[in-house]
XYZ file of C-alpha atoms in Angstrom:
688
model
C -28.191 88.631 -4.178
C -29.330 87.236 -7.465
C -30.071 89.843 -10.078
C -33.807 90.301 -10.641
C -35.055 90.811 -14.157
C -37.715 93.463 -14.428
C -39.374 91.792 -17.378
C -39.119 89.391 -20.223
C -36.604 89.917 -23.052
C -37.706 92.215 -25.853
C -38.265 89.371 -28.303
C -40.458 87.455 -25.864
C -42.445 90.603 -25.085
C -42.892 91.132 -28.835
C -44.008 87.530 -29.337
C -46.353 87.832 -26.365
C -47.859 91.025 -27.771
C -48.328 89.317 -31.132
C -50.053 86.305 -29.557
C -52.171 88.585 -27.364
C -53.364 90.620 -30.348
C -54.059 87.436 -32.268
C -55.999 85.940 -29.319
C -57.987 89.137 -28.739
C -58.794 89.372 -32.433
C -59.851 85.726 -32.576
C -61.899 85.986 -29.358
C -63.515 89.228 -30.523
C -64.259 87.633 -33.884
C -65.886 84.642 -32.168
C -68.067 86.874 -29.954
C -68.968 89.046 -32.918
C -69.780 85.969 -35.063
C -71.960 84.496 -32.281
C -73.890 87.728 -31.939
C -74.426 88.044 -35.709
C -75.376 84.389 -35.982
C -78.032 84.757 -33.277
C -79.245 87.996 -34.773
C -79.564 86.967 -38.425
C -79.570 83.152 -38.161
C -77.907 82.656 -41.569
C -77.976 79.251 -43.164
C -75.522 77.258 -45.320
C -72.726 79.148 -47.100
C -73.783 82.494 -45.646
C -73.159 81.198 -42.131
C -69.684 79.933 -43.149
C -68.839 83.302 -44.752
C -69.973 85.151 -41.605
C -67.834 83.055 -39.285
C -64.789 83.155 -41.627
C -65.101 86.919 -41.994
C -65.190 87.441 -38.260
C -62.152 85.200 -37.705
C -60.196 86.627 -40.697
C -58.752 89.610 -38.746
C -57.244 87.514 -35.978
C -56.113 84.851 -38.414
C -54.450 87.473 -40.616
C -52.568 88.959 -37.659
C -51.437 85.493 -36.616
C -50.370 84.414 -40.111
C -48.536 87.713 -40.917
C -46.713 87.515 -37.606
C -45.803 83.903 -38.277
C -44.540 84.836 -41.778
C -42.445 87.721 -40.440
C -41.045 85.491 -37.721
C -39.947 82.788 -40.138
C -38.870 84.944 -43.092
C -37.402 88.010 -41.343
C -37.092 87.973 -37.556
C -35.592 84.504 -37.200
C -33.099 85.083 -40.087
C -32.175 88.419 -38.491
C -31.469 86.728 -35.152
C -29.404 84.063 -36.863
C -27.504 86.759 -38.793
C -26.866 88.613 -35.551
C -25.502 85.435 -33.964
C -23.311 84.694 -36.968
C -21.927 88.237 -37.107
C -21.180 88.121 -33.394
C -19.285 84.884 -33.914
C -17.358 86.336 -36.814
C -16.396 89.402 -34.790
C -15.167 87.164 -31.985
C -13.495 84.626 -34.268
C -13.442 84.622 -38.098
C -12.995 80.824 -37.976
C -16.273 80.264 -36.115
C -18.586 77.596 -37.495
C -21.292 78.639 -39.935
C -24.453 77.231 -38.364
C -26.817 79.935 -39.562
C -26.509 80.724 -43.247
C -28.841 83.574 -44.338
C -32.347 82.316 -44.978
C -35.809 83.640 -45.669
C -35.853 87.134 -47.077
C -32.141 87.528 -46.254
C -31.094 84.549 -48.341
C -29.694 86.826 -51.085
C -27.126 88.079 -48.579
C -25.544 84.626 -48.404
C -22.835 85.248 -51.018
C -21.997 88.619 -49.488
C -21.702 87.142 -45.991
C -19.580 84.297 -47.307
C -17.378 86.815 -49.081
C -16.992 88.839 -45.877
C -16.110 85.757 -43.844
C -13.558 84.505 -46.396
C -12.058 87.953 -46.856
C -11.873 88.368 -43.104
C -10.055 85.076 -42.722
C -7.764 85.879 -45.633
C -7.003 89.344 -44.313
C -6.198 87.961 -40.898
C -3.759 85.540 -42.449
C -2.271 88.252 -44.621
C -1.972 90.525 -41.621
C -0.137 87.841 -39.714
C 2.380 87.428 -42.514
C 2.494 91.146 -43.319
C 4.239 91.917 -40.052
C 7.019 89.482 -40.846
C 7.182 90.533 -44.502
C 7.132 94.193 -43.526
C 9.921 93.702 -41.035
C 11.998 91.828 -43.620
C 11.228 94.453 -46.281
C 12.099 97.310 -43.934
C 15.348 95.615 -43.009
C 16.184 95.057 -46.686
C 15.351 98.650 -47.606
C 17.402 99.914 -44.705
C 20.317 97.715 -45.735
C 20.080 98.888 -49.363
C 19.845 102.527 -48.267
C 22.852 102.138 -46.017
C 24.780 100.455 -48.829
C 23.802 103.215 -51.248
C 24.874 105.882 -48.795
C 28.171 104.107 -48.265
C 29.076 103.875 -51.967
C 27.794 107.356 -52.848
C 30.839 109.553 -53.366
C 29.017 112.833 -52.766
C 29.054 113.921 -49.097
C 25.487 114.243 -47.764
C 24.181 115.768 -44.567
C 20.551 115.804 -43.452
C 19.542 118.052 -40.567
C 16.225 118.864 -38.919
C 14.733 122.309 -38.334
C 16.839 122.557 -35.167
C 19.919 121.919 -37.387
C 20.686 118.614 -35.704
C 22.271 115.972 -37.927
C 19.867 113.175 -38.807
C 21.944 111.442 -41.469
C 25.375 111.503 -43.028
C 27.129 109.089 -45.364
C 30.603 107.604 -45.610
C 31.745 110.315 -48.020
C 30.815 112.979 -45.460
C 32.650 111.013 -42.786
C 35.745 110.962 -44.999
C 35.408 114.676 -45.777
C 35.215 115.578 -42.082
C 37.749 113.018 -40.885
C 38.958 113.699 -37.331
C 36.350 116.456 -36.952
C 34.581 116.210 -33.603
C 31.529 118.089 -34.876
C 30.320 115.187 -37.061
C 27.849 112.856 -35.376
C 24.164 112.000 -35.248
C 22.249 114.481 -33.129
C 25.054 117.037 -33.129
C 24.390 120.590 -34.247
C 25.452 121.682 -37.716
C 26.957 124.788 -36.109
C 29.679 122.647 -34.554
C 30.614 121.228 -37.956
C 30.348 124.313 -40.183
C 30.315 127.406 -37.953
C 29.682 129.899 -40.754
C 27.154 132.702 -40.426
C 26.453 132.837 -44.181
C 25.497 129.152 -44.188
C 22.998 129.591 -41.382
C 21.536 132.686 -43.030
C 21.034 130.642 -46.199
C 19.407 127.824 -44.187
C 16.872 130.281 -42.808
C 15.936 131.524 -46.297
C 15.625 128.275 -48.258
C 12.277 127.953 -50.101
C 10.026 125.099 -48.974
C 9.435 123.805 -52.522
C 12.856 122.131 -52.789
C 14.495 124.876 -54.853
C 18.269 124.635 -54.249
C 20.455 127.390 -52.867
C 24.254 127.431 -53.208
C 26.753 128.867 -50.774
C 30.536 128.627 -50.395
C 31.743 127.879 -46.867
C 35.302 127.626 -45.541
C 36.264 124.484 -43.651
C 39.748 124.455 -42.171
C 41.981 125.127 -45.191
C 39.398 124.044 -47.747
C 36.439 125.634 -49.492
C 33.209 123.645 -49.722
C 30.350 124.325 -52.096
C 27.128 123.516 -50.251
C 23.874 122.963 -52.170
C 20.973 123.315 -49.731
C 17.475 121.961 -50.365
C 14.479 121.892 -48.063
C 12.923 118.421 -48.168
C 9.349 119.004 -49.507
C 6.573 117.838 -47.230
C 8.910 117.333 -44.268
C 9.057 118.986 -40.869
C 11.700 121.477 -41.969
C 14.446 118.952 -42.760
C 17.260 120.207 -45.002
C 19.581 118.204 -47.253
C 23.121 119.505 -47.768
C 25.199 118.251 -50.691
C 28.869 119.164 -50.267
C 31.663 119.462 -52.840
C 35.291 120.266 -52.138
C 36.028 123.091 -54.602
C 39.439 124.041 -53.247
C 41.294 122.600 -56.229
C 38.823 124.098 -58.696
C 39.083 127.568 -57.194
C 42.853 127.284 -56.913
C 42.997 126.439 -60.612
C 40.424 129.057 -61.536
C 41.693 131.925 -59.453
C 45.290 130.789 -58.816
C 47.217 129.267 -61.732
C 44.869 130.645 -64.381
C 45.003 134.110 -62.871
C 48.796 134.042 -62.818
C 48.765 132.805 -66.415
C 46.467 135.625 -67.443
C 48.635 138.159 -65.615
C 51.724 136.740 -67.386
C 50.337 137.358 -70.843
C 51.019 141.131 -70.847
C 54.645 140.426 -69.918
C 54.976 137.954 -72.771
C 53.479 140.459 -75.135
C 56.008 143.062 -73.990
C 58.843 140.592 -74.508
C 57.501 139.885 -77.944
C 57.374 143.573 -78.720
C 60.965 143.998 -77.491
C 62.145 141.131 -79.591
C 60.443 142.628 -82.610
C 62.100 145.981 -81.895
C 65.487 144.293 -81.679
C 64.905 142.647 -85.004
C 64.058 146.038 -86.482
C 67.266 147.515 -85.013
C 69.352 144.769 -86.514
C 67.735 145.392 -89.858
C 68.554 149.077 -89.646
C 72.146 148.227 -88.627
C 72.467 146.078 -91.705
C 71.342 148.888 -93.959
C 73.667 151.314 -92.187
C 76.870 149.310 -92.597
C 78.209 146.271 -94.309
C 76.856 143.074 -92.769
C 78.505 139.719 -92.681
C 76.969 136.332 -93.003
C 76.640 136.001 -89.221
C 74.664 139.199 -88.967
C 72.272 138.027 -91.676
C 71.674 134.714 -89.961
C 71.051 136.508 -86.639
C 68.547 138.812 -88.249
C 66.746 135.881 -89.832
C 66.607 133.937 -86.565
C 65.399 136.981 -84.613
C 62.666 137.673 -87.161
C 61.482 134.055 -87.251
C 61.477 133.666 -83.461
C 59.677 136.971 -83.029
C 56.955 135.949 -85.416
C 56.634 132.489 -83.856
C 56.528 133.969 -80.354
C 53.798 136.377 -81.348
C 51.716 133.640 -82.969
C 52.186 131.358 -79.971
C 51.117 134.063 -77.553
C 48.001 134.772 -79.582
C 47.109 131.075 -79.649
C 47.694 130.875 -75.895
C 45.530 133.943 -75.331
C 42.667 132.466 -77.377
C 42.980 129.164 -75.516
C 42.758 130.862 -72.124
C 39.785 132.937 -73.246
C 38.038 129.749 -74.371
C 38.843 128.074 -71.058
C 37.355 131.047 -69.247
C 34.166 130.957 -71.324
C 33.735 127.203 -70.905
C 34.594 127.066 -67.220
C 33.326 123.936 -65.515
C 31.453 125.963 -62.925
C 29.432 128.031 -65.402
C 25.894 126.638 -65.271
C 22.486 127.720 -66.637
C 20.839 130.399 -64.482
C 17.375 131.957 -64.685
C 17.777 135.694 -64.147
C 14.809 136.006 -61.774
C 16.313 133.283 -59.562
C 19.551 135.259 -59.442
C 17.728 138.486 -58.452
C 15.721 136.634 -55.786
C 18.848 135.045 -54.335
C 20.528 138.473 -54.284
C 17.558 139.960 -52.417
C 17.690 137.094 -49.901
C 21.420 137.705 -49.492
C 20.832 141.371 -48.619
C 17.470 141.034 -46.862
C 18.861 142.090 -43.486
C 20.635 145.161 -44.942
C 17.567 146.778 -46.466
C 18.825 146.738 -50.066
C 16.475 145.404 -52.701
C 16.554 144.817 -56.456
C 13.261 144.960 -58.359
C 13.358 142.831 -61.558
C 11.909 144.612 -64.595
C 11.535 143.609 -68.231
C 11.598 140.062 -69.556
C 13.686 137.488 -67.632
C 16.126 135.302 -69.556
C 18.584 132.436 -69.214
C 22.297 133.093 -68.831
C 25.376 131.067 -68.030
C 27.462 131.755 -64.950
C 28.858 130.673 -61.617
C 25.911 131.289 -59.303
C 27.969 131.727 -56.148
C 30.581 133.932 -57.771
C 27.987 136.153 -59.462
C 25.979 136.436 -56.254
C 28.989 137.612 -54.260
C 30.053 139.930 -57.104
C 26.623 141.567 -57.333
C 26.477 141.858 -53.538
C 29.772 143.728 -53.565
C 28.432 145.937 -56.367
C 25.382 146.860 -54.273
C 27.610 147.712 -51.341
C 29.846 149.841 -53.581
C 26.875 151.609 -55.171
C 25.497 152.396 -51.705
C 28.463 154.733 -51.240
C 27.780 156.550 -54.531
C 23.995 156.257 -54.951
C 21.596 157.323 -52.221
C 19.036 154.582 -52.967
C 18.121 151.327 -51.239
C 15.951 150.022 -54.071
C 17.430 149.508 -57.518
C 16.040 147.885 -60.654
C 17.473 144.827 -62.356
C 16.986 144.214 -66.070
C 18.193 141.638 -68.574
C 18.809 142.708 -72.178
C 19.510 140.221 -74.959
C 22.363 140.668 -77.400
C 23.559 138.477 -80.264
C 25.662 136.061 -78.210
C 25.602 137.751 -74.812
C 23.094 138.585 -72.094
C 23.468 142.020 -70.544
C 22.779 142.076 -66.814
C 21.956 145.662 -65.807
C 21.587 147.358 -62.417
C 19.645 150.634 -62.806
C 19.419 153.616 -60.465
C 18.266 157.218 -60.608
C 21.303 159.476 -61.053
C 24.593 159.700 -62.923
C 26.612 156.762 -64.304
C 29.808 155.671 -62.564
C 33.075 157.003 -63.927
C 35.948 154.872 -65.180
C 37.934 155.569 -62.035
C 35.105 154.332 -59.797
C 34.659 151.232 -61.958
C 38.377 150.466 -61.791
C 38.296 150.870 -58.018
C 35.366 148.452 -57.724
C 36.964 145.878 -60.040
C 40.111 145.927 -57.927
C 38.188 145.010 -54.746
C 38.819 141.619 -53.139
C 35.879 139.290 -52.586
C 36.864 137.910 -49.198
C 33.946 135.476 -48.938
C 35.184 133.525 -51.988
C 38.131 131.103 -51.921
C 41.527 132.772 -52.415
C 39.782 136.163 -52.155
C 39.790 136.915 -55.915
C 39.277 140.406 -57.252
C 36.065 141.464 -58.937
C 38.025 141.603 -62.184
C 39.017 137.944 -61.746
C 35.405 136.827 -61.431
C 34.492 138.947 -64.462
C 37.349 137.349 -66.378
C 36.052 133.931 -65.345
C 32.863 134.820 -67.210
C 34.765 136.436 -70.118
C 33.005 139.611 -69.065
C 33.648 143.248 -68.312
C 31.683 146.084 -66.719
C 30.799 149.581 -67.842
C 28.346 152.272 -66.833
C 26.139 154.340 -69.122
C 23.281 156.810 -68.934
C 19.740 155.919 -69.977
C 18.092 157.859 -72.838
C 15.616 159.464 -70.398
C 18.457 161.458 -68.851
C 17.316 160.530 -65.312
C 18.610 156.996 -64.864
C 21.952 155.283 -65.211
C 22.948 151.652 -65.266
C 25.924 149.366 -64.777
C 26.093 146.633 -67.398
C 27.660 143.180 -67.135
C 27.774 141.084 -70.344
C 27.467 137.356 -69.588
C 27.366 134.181 -71.722
C 23.917 133.566 -73.224
C 21.925 130.344 -73.373
C 19.910 128.954 -76.287
C 17.242 127.950 -73.801
C 14.047 130.036 -73.768
C 11.031 130.212 -71.499
C 10.761 130.212 -67.718
C 11.745 127.139 -65.689
C 8.982 124.581 -65.576
C 6.872 124.603 -62.466
C 7.456 121.677 -60.168
C 4.823 119.031 -60.798
C 3.200 117.287 -57.855
C 4.333 113.721 -57.290
C 2.387 111.220 -59.377
C 0.057 109.081 -57.252
C 1.154 106.047 -59.219
C 4.522 105.726 -60.903
C 4.895 101.974 -61.188
C 2.822 98.829 -61.065
C 4.841 95.669 -61.553
C 1.643 93.647 -61.205
C 0.762 94.597 -64.790
C 3.354 92.064 -65.946
C 1.191 89.323 -64.438
C -1.953 90.295 -66.386
C -3.132 88.121 -69.301
C -1.570 88.868 -72.705
C -3.232 91.731 -74.606
C -4.316 89.345 -77.371
C -6.030 86.928 -74.944
C -9.750 86.300 -75.428
C -11.493 89.299 -73.911
C -14.724 87.573 -72.893
C -12.853 85.021 -70.781
C -10.671 87.551 -68.981
C -11.241 88.007 -65.276
C -12.886 91.202 -64.129
C -9.855 92.246 -62.104
C -7.549 91.965 -65.103
C -9.693 94.167 -67.340
C -8.490 97.536 -68.514
C -11.516 99.773 -68.030
C -12.103 103.350 -69.162
C -14.886 105.034 -67.188
C -16.386 108.011 -68.988
C -19.189 110.526 -68.731
C -20.579 113.288 -70.901
C -22.247 116.621 -70.290
C -24.717 117.779 -72.930
C -26.809 120.771 -73.890
C -29.886 118.815 -72.823
C -31.487 115.388 -72.572
C -33.133 115.310 -76.019
C -30.210 113.811 -77.944
C -32.449 112.686 -80.809
C -33.811 116.222 -81.168
C -30.640 118.219 -81.488
C -28.982 118.205 -78.059
C -25.283 117.372 -78.215
C -22.103 116.922 -76.201
C -20.297 119.866 -74.576
C -17.828 117.922 -72.384
C -16.267 114.444 -72.251
C -14.342 113.179 -69.225
C -12.745 109.795 -68.685
C -10.276 107.995 -66.432
C -8.581 104.614 -66.579
C -8.654 101.588 -64.273
C -5.708 99.193 -64.710
C -5.031 96.145 -62.546
C -7.807 97.200 -60.094
C -6.260 100.652 -59.652
C -7.820 103.959 -60.561
C -4.980 105.919 -62.179
C -5.563 109.404 -60.825
C -3.305 111.152 -63.344
C -4.297 109.178 -66.458
C -7.356 111.166 -67.511
C -9.130 112.528 -70.559
C -10.956 115.824 -70.150
C -12.094 117.923 -73.097
C -14.749 120.522 -73.730
C -16.631 120.520 -76.992
C -18.140 123.358 -79.005
C -21.764 122.272 -79.518
C -22.387 124.771 -82.317
C -25.502 125.983 -80.522
C -26.329 127.936 -77.331
C -26.339 126.073 -74.020
C -29.776 126.391 -72.368
C -29.831 127.969 -68.891
C -31.583 124.880 -67.523
C -28.593 122.731 -68.527
C -26.090 125.280 -67.214
C -27.830 125.076 -63.841
C -26.846 121.377 -63.683
C -23.281 121.215 -65.008
C -22.287 124.875 -64.722
C -20.958 125.217 -68.287
C -21.815 128.368 -70.235
C -21.308 129.389 -73.837
C -18.101 131.241 -72.896
C -16.679 128.057 -71.356
C -16.816 126.170 -74.663
C -15.954 129.076 -76.947
C -12.939 128.079 -79.044
C -13.187 124.412 -78.042
C -12.916 121.765 -80.780
C -16.131 120.460 -82.350
C -17.426 116.982 -81.624
C -16.018 115.679 -84.913
C -12.524 116.521 -83.636
C -13.028 115.478 -80.010
C -14.440 111.996 -80.715
C -11.352 110.615 -82.540
C -9.175 111.815 -79.661
C -11.463 110.070 -77.178
C -11.426 106.880 -79.245
C -7.617 106.947 -79.261
C -7.613 107.399 -75.488
C -9.824 104.306 -74.997
C -7.567 102.069 -77.057
C -8.335 98.388 -76.373
C -10.076 98.983 -73.040
C -13.617 98.116 -71.993
C -15.721 101.231 -71.466
C -17.785 101.888 -68.360
C -20.535 104.407 -67.678
C -23.492 104.982 -65.391
C -26.677 104.788 -67.480
C -24.442 103.978 -70.423
C -27.274 104.048 -72.967
C -27.467 107.849 -72.750
C -23.705 108.456 -72.955
C -23.278 105.997 -75.839
C -25.989 107.795 -77.760
C -24.233 111.091 -77.023
C -20.855 109.995 -78.424
C -22.334 108.212 -81.444
C -24.459 110.880 -83.142
C -25.829 110.233 -86.629
C -23.013 110.699 -89.128
C -20.371 110.868 -86.389
C -18.148 108.392 -88.209
C -16.585 106.977 -85.005
C -17.672 103.549 -83.803
C -17.357 102.503 -80.183
C -17.687 98.761 -80.714
C -15.913 97.606 -77.543
C -17.799 95.930 -74.645
C -19.773 98.344 -72.469
C -20.345 98.013 -68.719
C -23.144 99.934 -67.001
C -22.967 100.425 -63.225
C -26.662 101.344 -63.160
C -27.714 97.950 -64.558
C -25.161 96.058 -62.471
C -26.391 97.684 -59.258
C -30.000 96.896 -60.174
C -29.067 93.262 -60.895
C -27.248 92.858 -57.591
C -29.873 94.573 -55.438
C -33.146 94.105 -57.250
C -35.181 94.603 -54.090
C -33.484 97.874 -53.098
C -34.631 101.190 -54.490
C -32.248 103.944 -55.553
C -29.636 103.202 -58.196
C -28.739 106.731 -59.251
C -25.116 107.823 -58.936
C -25.633 110.005 -55.848
C -27.469 107.267 -53.951
C -24.894 104.620 -54.860
C -22.012 106.906 -53.915
C -23.556 107.383 -50.487
C -24.386 103.680 -50.163
C -20.812 102.564 -50.858
C -19.152 105.432 -48.991
C -17.534 107.012 -52.046
C -16.008 110.448 -51.599
C -17.001 113.078 -54.155
C -14.754 116.190 -54.025
C -16.607 119.512 -53.810
C -17.584 120.768 -57.248
C -16.759 117.464 -58.990
C -20.331 116.178 -59.215
C -22.066 116.880 -62.537
C -18.758 117.440 -64.290
C -17.770 114.912 -66.917
C -14.435 113.973 -65.351
C -15.790 114.092 -61.794
C -18.686 111.745 -62.593
C -16.329 109.447 -64.497
C -14.120 109.138 -61.415
C -17.131 108.324 -59.204
C -18.277 105.709 -61.722
C -14.816 104.114 -61.719
C -14.761 103.973 -57.912
C -18.273 102.495 -57.949
C -17.071 99.765 -60.332
C -14.233 98.889 -57.933
C -16.775 98.698 -55.086
C -19.041 96.371 -57.067
C -16.223 93.986 -58.011
C -16.134 92.029 -54.715
C -19.909 91.590 -54.750
C -19.829 90.286 -58.305
C -17.064 87.816 -57.484
C -18.940 86.662 -54.373
C -21.693 85.465 -56.709
C -19.287 83.610 -58.992
C -19.298 86.339 -61.642
C -15.600 86.346 -62.461
C -15.274 87.048 -66.193
C -16.360 89.736 -68.608
C -18.764 87.303 -70.251
C -20.435 86.568 -66.905
C -20.898 90.233 -66.015
C -22.307 91.081 -69.442
C -24.903 88.299 -69.052
C -25.872 89.617 -65.607
C -26.104 93.123 -66.998
C -28.293 91.944 -69.880
C -30.719 90.250 -67.475
C -31.184 93.514 -65.572
C -31.695 95.381 -68.816
C -34.386 92.929 -69.876
C -36.208 93.322 -66.551
C -36.135 97.100 -66.860
C -37.446 96.942 -70.416
C -40.228 94.564 -69.385
C -41.357 96.819 -66.554
C -41.196 100.014 -68.631
């Protein structure tokens, strides 16, 4: 069955209602005019006025409806048709350009259509370009991983291998545990490594651990990848040769020194005996030569041994594995190491930098805690760092008596089985040119064990990790016009713009109100640089009224100690440099930063988003910053509105939103936009 329509379309019903009202009004006017004409029988002009007055209502309804139809309703229908065509196909013909009261939308609609067509073309090529770029990046990454000599492993939070490079493949040659998707446990089945993986901080702070692998020792540096789903990067180094040299040959050399010293002493004693023999009996020429040779060799041997001893001590102090350490990081790593055993070290005093082998010191201190547990009935000890002239004293403090020499000697003779070659505690201390002793505190209740370690010239805590910069490069800047090019002829998109805003003690700048805050941000190559900002508070030299505080939230205490305006303005002028400045209702902010006698001139071109918005949309009300932010869909973070920097950011984003509309009207250069801005300013002045 054919579908039955219940009525006419809405437009036809509206037109019918309009014609009906017009007809009724005209018919009623005619009846009313006839009745009045018969009642008063006017003559001449009076009769014409009577009839025209009675027909004026119906005629007005008809004419207003006709005007709305031609100037608004018909253009709206045509716009609807054109938008529908554009949605279906951006290349659709343009039969209905905006007309009537919508004629001013013509440039905007043309801009939308052209941008739509351009974007569609760019999107078509972006897929191919993106695929080529991804392939190139992947190839470069693979090449980089292949030539990188440091073995790398990347595993997920399930400890499955996601990535490894050629160096790792070489390191684990013929090892069946290496492969994508395989568990790290199959490659490095070490409990200490997996404990360390479970305790790595999420901020990317590294942790070191030594792990055995077949007959080798590997130093693993573990880092959690920030912002990832628990992925961990392992950097591996084969330290077998280093530890063999450090704890093998060097240790034997150090142990040989006492023997050499004894031989030297024996040789010296022999020389003394020969001397006494010479004085006791007659000596021949041979005996004299022997005595001379023995004396010379003894002296040379002693000097050589001393030089060798100094050289070894220097090698120990400048060991290649001694690196800068922050004492609090060492205590935290020690607490993580013993978290499951209930032992804990509480850092006290001022932390400091020291130089040491992090892994060796960590294992040494762990063994010290275990040894102290047998002599001290405490699970919580204190850790303190004391500064000497050239050494840093690392102290473990407990309540009780100090350890005796016999106990210290027993501890220093212990083997550290978790380190390569299982060195003794004394060997690790010797590596750091250190020793250990125990002493009582002056309070008579506490004792401590002290380890002197190499000091560092570095002072202050490690710098906090900064968040990644939103923009770290922009190669498009190289394509901008030269800095010395004529500014008026530069395109709007190539302008360097500094958007700024001020907060003041009040609105009466000519009657004593002044600046209390200046905020600014920079737009370069059509990009708002989020980290390139200027934000300073200013001491106004007068109380801030409560009415002003209610707007911007700044109180007298907030600006106490801030620089005066005479100091802040030169800094702001230096920040602007050669840029064009931008503000919303710029006349007020310019007056604020150029007080009488200020001495700083802001003679660069000034753009005003308030005037530009009024020039673009003269027929639309509402050009304040809040209304425009809502109109253009700008996001204002909570608490940022009515702060100098927050309003400056919104103004900069508003400028970027106005750019396409300006260009759609052929306003492409700074000179063009200043002329448009001036025309809006003139209109505002004329209507004031």
